mmCIF file of C-alpha atoms in Angstrom:
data_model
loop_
_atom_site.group_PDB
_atom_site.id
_atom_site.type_symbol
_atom_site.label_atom_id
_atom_site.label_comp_id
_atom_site.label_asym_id
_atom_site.label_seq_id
_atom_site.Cartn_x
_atom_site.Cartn_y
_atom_site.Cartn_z
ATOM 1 C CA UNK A 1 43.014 4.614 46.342
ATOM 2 C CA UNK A 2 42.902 5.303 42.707
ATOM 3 C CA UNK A 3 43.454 8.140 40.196
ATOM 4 C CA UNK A 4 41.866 11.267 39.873
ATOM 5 C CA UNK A 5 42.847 11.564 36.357
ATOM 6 C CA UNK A 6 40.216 11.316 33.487
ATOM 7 C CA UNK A 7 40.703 8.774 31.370
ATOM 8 C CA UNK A 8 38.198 9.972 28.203
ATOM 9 C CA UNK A 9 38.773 9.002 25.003
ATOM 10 C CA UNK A 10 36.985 9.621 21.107
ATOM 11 C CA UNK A 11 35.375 6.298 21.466
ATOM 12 C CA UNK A 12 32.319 7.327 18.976
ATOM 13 C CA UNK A 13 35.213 8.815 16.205
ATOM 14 C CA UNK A 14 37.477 5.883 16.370
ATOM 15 C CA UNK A 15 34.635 3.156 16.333
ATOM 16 C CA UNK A 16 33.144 5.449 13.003
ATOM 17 C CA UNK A 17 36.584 5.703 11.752
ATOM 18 C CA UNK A 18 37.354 1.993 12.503
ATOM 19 C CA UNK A 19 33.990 0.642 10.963
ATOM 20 C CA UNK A 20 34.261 3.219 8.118
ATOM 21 C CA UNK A 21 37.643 2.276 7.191
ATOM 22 C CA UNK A 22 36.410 -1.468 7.255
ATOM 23 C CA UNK A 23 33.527 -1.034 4.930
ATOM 24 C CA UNK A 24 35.470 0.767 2.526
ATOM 25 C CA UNK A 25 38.064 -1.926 2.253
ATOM 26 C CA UNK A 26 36.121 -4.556 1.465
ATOM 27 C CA UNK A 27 33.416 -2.791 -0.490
ATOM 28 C CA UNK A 28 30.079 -1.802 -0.045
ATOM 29 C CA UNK A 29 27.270 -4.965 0.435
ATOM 30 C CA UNK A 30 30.364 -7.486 0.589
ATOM 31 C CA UNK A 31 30.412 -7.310 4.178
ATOM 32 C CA UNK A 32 27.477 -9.327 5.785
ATOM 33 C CA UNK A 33 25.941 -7.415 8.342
ATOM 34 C CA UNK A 34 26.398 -10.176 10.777
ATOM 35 C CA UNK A 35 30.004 -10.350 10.709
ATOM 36 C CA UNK A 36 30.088 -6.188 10.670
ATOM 37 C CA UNK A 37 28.254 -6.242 14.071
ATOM 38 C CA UNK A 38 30.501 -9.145 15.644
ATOM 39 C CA UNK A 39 33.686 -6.694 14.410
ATOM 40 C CA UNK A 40 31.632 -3.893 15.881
ATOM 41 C CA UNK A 41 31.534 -5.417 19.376
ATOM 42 C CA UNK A 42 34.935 -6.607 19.384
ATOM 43 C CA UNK A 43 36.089 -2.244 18.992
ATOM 44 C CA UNK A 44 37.639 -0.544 21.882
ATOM 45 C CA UNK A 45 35.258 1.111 23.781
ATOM 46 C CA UNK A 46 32.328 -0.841 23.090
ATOM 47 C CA UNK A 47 29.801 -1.367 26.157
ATOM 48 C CA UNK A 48 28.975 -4.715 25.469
ATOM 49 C CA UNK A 49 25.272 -5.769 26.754
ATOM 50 C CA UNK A 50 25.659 -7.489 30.588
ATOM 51 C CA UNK A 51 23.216 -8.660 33.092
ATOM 52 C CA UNK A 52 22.432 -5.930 35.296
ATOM 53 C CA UNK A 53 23.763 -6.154 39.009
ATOM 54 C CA UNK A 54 25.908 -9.477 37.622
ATOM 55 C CA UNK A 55 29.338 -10.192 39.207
ATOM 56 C CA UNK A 56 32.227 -12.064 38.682
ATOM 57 C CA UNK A 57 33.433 -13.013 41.259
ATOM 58 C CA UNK A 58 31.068 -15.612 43.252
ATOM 59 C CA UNK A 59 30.116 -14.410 46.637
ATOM 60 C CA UNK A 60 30.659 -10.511 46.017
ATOM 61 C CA UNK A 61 28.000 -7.880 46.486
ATOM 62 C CA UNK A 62 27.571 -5.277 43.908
ATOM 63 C CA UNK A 63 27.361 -1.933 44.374
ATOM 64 C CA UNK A 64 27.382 0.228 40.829
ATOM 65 C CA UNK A 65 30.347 2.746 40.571
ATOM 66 C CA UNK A 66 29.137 6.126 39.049
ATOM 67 C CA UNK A 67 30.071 6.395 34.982
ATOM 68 C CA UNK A 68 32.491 8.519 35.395
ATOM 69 C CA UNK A 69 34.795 6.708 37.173
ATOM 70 C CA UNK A 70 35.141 4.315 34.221
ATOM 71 C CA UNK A 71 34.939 3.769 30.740
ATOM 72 C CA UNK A 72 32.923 1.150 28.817
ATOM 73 C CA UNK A 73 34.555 -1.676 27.283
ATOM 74 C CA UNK A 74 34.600 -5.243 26.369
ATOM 75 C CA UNK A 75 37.350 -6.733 27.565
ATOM 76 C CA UNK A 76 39.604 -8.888 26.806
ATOM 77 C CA UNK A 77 38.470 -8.629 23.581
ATOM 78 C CA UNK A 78 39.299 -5.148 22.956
ATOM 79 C CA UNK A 79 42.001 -4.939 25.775
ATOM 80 C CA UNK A 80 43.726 -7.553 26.992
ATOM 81 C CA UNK A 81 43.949 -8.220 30.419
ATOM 82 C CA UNK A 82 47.558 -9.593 31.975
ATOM 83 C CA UNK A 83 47.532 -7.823 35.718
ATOM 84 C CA UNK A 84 46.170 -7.632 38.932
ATOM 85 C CA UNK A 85 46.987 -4.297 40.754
ATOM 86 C CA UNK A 86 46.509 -3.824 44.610
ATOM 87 C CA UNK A 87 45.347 -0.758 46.310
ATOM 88 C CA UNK A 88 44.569 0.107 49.821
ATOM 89 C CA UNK A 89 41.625 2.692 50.248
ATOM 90 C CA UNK A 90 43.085 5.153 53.024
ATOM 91 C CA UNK A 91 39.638 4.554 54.611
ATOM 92 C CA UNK A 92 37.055 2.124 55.831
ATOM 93 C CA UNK A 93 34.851 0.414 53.336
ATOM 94 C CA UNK A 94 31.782 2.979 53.666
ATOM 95 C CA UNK A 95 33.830 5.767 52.486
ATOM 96 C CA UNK A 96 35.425 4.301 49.708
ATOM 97 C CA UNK A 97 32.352 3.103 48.397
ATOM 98 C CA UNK A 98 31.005 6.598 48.379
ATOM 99 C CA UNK A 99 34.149 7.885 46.788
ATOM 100 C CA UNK A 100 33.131 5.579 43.949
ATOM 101 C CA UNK A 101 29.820 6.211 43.246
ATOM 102 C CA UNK A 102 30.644 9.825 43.109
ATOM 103 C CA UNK A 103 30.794 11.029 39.571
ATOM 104 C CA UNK A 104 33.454 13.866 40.940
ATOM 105 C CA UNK A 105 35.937 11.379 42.197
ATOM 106 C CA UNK A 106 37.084 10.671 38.980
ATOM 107 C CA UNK A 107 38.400 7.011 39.976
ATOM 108 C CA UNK A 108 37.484 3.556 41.053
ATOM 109 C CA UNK A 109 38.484 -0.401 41.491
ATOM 110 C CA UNK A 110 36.969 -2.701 40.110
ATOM 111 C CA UNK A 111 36.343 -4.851 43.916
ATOM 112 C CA UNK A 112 37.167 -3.389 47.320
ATOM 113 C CA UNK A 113 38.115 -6.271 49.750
ATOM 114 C CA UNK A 114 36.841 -5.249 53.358
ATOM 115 C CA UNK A 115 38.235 -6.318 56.389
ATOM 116 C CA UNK A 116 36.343 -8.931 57.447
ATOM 117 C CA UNK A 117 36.818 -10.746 53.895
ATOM 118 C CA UNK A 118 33.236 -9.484 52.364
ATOM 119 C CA UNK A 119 33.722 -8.631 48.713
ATOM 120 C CA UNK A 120 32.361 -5.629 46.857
ATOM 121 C CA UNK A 121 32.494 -5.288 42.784
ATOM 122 C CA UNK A 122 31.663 -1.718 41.639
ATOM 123 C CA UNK A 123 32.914 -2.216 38.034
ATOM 124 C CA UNK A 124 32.962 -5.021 35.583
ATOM 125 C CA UNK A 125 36.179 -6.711 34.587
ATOM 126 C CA UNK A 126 34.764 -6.029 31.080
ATOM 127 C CA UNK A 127 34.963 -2.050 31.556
ATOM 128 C CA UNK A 128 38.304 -0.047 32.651
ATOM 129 C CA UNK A 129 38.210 1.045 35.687
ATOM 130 C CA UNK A 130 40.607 4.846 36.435
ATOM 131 C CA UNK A 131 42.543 3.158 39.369
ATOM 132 C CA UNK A 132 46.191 3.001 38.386
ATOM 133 C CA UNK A 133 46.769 6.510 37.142
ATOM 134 C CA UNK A 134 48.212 5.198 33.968
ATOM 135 C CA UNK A 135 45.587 4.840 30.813
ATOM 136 C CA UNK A 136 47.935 1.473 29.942
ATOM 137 C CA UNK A 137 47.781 0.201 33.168
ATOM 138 C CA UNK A 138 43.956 0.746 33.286
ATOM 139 C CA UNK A 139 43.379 -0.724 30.418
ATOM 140 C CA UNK A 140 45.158 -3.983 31.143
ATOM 141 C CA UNK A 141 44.479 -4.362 34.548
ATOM 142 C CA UNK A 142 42.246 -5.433 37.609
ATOM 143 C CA UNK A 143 41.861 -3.080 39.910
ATOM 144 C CA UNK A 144 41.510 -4.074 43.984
ATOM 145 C CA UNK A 145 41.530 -1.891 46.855
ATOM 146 C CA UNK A 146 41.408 -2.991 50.531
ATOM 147 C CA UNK A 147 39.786 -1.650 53.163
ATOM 148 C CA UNK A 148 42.266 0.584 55.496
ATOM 149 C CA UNK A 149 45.475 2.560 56.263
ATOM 150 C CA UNK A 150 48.865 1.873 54.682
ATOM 151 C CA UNK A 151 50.704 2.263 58.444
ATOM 152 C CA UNK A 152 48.490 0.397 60.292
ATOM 153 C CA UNK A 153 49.369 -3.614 59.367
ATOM 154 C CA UNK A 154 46.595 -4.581 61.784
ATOM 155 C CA UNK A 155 44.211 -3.231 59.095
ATOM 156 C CA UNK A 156 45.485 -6.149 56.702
ATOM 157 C CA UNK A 157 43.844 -9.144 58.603
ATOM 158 C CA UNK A 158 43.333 -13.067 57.906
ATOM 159 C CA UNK A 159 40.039 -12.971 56.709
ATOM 160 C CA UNK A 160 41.328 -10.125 53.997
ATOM 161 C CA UNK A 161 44.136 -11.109 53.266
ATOM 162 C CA UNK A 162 42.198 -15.048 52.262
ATOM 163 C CA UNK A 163 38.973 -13.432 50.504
ATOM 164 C CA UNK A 164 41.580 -11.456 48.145
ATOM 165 C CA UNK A 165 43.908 -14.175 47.621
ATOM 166 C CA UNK A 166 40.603 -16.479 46.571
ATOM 167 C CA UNK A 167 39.874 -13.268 44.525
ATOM 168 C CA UNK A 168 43.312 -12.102 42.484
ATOM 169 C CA UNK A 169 43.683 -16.511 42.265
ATOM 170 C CA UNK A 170 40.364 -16.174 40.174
ATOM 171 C CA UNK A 171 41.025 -13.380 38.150
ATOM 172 C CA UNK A 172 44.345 -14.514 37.573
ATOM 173 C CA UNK A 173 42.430 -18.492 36.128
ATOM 174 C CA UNK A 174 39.962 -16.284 34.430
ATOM 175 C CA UNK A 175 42.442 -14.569 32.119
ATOM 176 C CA UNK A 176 45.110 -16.939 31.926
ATOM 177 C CA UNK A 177 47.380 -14.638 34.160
ATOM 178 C CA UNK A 178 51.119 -16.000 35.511
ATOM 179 C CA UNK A 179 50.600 -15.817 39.622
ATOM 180 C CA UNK A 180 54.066 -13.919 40.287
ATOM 181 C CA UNK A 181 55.323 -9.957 40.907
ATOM 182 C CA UNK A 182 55.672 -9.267 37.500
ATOM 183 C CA UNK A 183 51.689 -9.438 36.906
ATOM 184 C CA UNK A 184 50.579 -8.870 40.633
ATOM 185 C CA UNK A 185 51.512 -5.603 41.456
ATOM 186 C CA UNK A 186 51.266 -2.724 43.901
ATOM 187 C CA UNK A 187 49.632 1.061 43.528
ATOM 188 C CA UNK A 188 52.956 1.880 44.322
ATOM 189 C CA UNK A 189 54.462 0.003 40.943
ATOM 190 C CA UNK A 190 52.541 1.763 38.275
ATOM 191 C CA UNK A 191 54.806 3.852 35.930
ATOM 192 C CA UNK A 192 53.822 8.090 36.586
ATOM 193 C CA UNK A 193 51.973 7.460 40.108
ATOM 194 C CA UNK A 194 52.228 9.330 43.098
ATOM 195 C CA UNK A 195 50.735 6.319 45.487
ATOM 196 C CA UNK A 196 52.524 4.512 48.320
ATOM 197 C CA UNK A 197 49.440 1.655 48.549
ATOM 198 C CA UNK A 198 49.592 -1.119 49.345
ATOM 199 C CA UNK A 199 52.439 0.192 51.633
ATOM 200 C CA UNK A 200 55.619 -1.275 53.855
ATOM 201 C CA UNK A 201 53.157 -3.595 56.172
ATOM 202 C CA UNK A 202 51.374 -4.993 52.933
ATOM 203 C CA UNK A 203 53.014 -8.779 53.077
ATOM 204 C CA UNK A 204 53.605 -9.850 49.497
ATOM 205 C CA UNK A 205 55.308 -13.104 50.287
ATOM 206 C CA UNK A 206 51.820 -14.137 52.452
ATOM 207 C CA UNK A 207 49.697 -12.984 49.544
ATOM 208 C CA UNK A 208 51.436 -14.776 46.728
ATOM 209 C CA UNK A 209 51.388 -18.001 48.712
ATOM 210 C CA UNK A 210 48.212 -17.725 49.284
ATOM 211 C CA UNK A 211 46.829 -16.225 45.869
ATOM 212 C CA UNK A 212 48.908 -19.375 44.794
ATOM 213 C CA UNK A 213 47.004 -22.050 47.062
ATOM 214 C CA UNK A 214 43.699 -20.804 46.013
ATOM 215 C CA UNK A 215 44.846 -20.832 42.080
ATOM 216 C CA UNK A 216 45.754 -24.427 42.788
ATOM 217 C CA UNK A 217 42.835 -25.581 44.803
ATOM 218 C CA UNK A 218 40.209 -24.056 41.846
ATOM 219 C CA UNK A 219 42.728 -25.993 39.326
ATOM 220 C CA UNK A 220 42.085 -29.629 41.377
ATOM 221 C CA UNK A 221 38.744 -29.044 43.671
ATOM 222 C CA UNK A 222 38.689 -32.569 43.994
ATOM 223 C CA UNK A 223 41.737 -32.852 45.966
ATOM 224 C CA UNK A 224 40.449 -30.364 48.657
ATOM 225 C CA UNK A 225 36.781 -31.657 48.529
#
């Protein structure tokens, strides 16, 4: 599951600093307040305004994550985003979900994948979610956990396996991400972490063919109409 590291920053400082150090350059009343709140927005940090209860990722239910298990942000313009990480929760859905929304936890995906395929977004690919144990990694990164143990494979079935294939494909279209081992990674693969997920019985070669299929079929829908 993820981290239980905090993953705080000065967000108010650097944005004043940032801004401050803008207006300064460029001289009082030259800068058009338009263009200062664009730059604004486009700051690490920044919780940009969203729909509440939106998703984005068609189909998936949302369930909000508690504040603390996050941070804010408006990605990818303030971070870009060039991974998909993949966790397994050490649990069944119900408890990870609670995990999340607890402000103690101190960590959370941004999607659980359940074992019957159903998708669940508790975070925004616009915030950073504290899954990888690694501020970098966070910061660059989609976070998605899957319902079960790491030594029992039957835990990893079809339907899961498909529903987070369709949803690492989309991410992956969405942010212009190479489908390959280099940007789809393990728990397991982040620099500093003590995590085994997604474990031995976690079948990478299945997943990347598949992640790949779906990639393709959203890239020609006409051919599998």
């Amino acid at each position: 599951m993820g981290e239980k590291k905090s993953d705080s920053d000065r967000r108010i400082g650097r944005r004043a600093l940032l801004i401050g150090g803008v207006v300064a350059a460029v001289g009082t009343g030259v800068l058009a307040r338009a263009e200062l709140a664009r730059m604004y927005w486009r700051l690490p940090g920044v919780r940009r305004k969203r729909v509440e209860g939106a998703v984005d990722f068609v189909g998936a239910r949302w369930v909000a994550a508690s504040e603390a298990n996050f941070r804010w942000a408006d990605r990818p313009d303030d971070y870009g985003i060039d991974m998909v990480v993949v966790h397994v929760t050490q649990g069944d859905l119900a408890s990870a979900v609670k995990a999340f929304e607890d402000p103690g936890h101190k960590a959370a995906a941004h999607y659980i994948v359940a074992q019957d395929g159903h998708v669940t977004q508790m975070i925004r690919e616009l915030d950073v979610a504290y899954h990888a144990g690694n501020r970098a990694y966070n910061e660059r990164s989609v976070g998605i956990e899957h319902e079960g143990f790491v030594d029992r494979p039957e835990d990893f079935t079809d339907a899961m396996y498909a529903a987070s294939a369709r949803l690492t494909a989309a991410v992956c279209r969405r942010y212009d991400i190479p489908v390959d081992r280099e940007h789809i990674i393990g728990h397991v693969e982040v620099p500093g972490t003590d995590h085994t997920d997604p474990g031995e019985h976690w079948d990478w070669d299945r997943y990347l063919r598949l992640v790949r299929a779906a990639h393709t079929a959203a890239a020609h829908p006409a051919a599998t109409a």
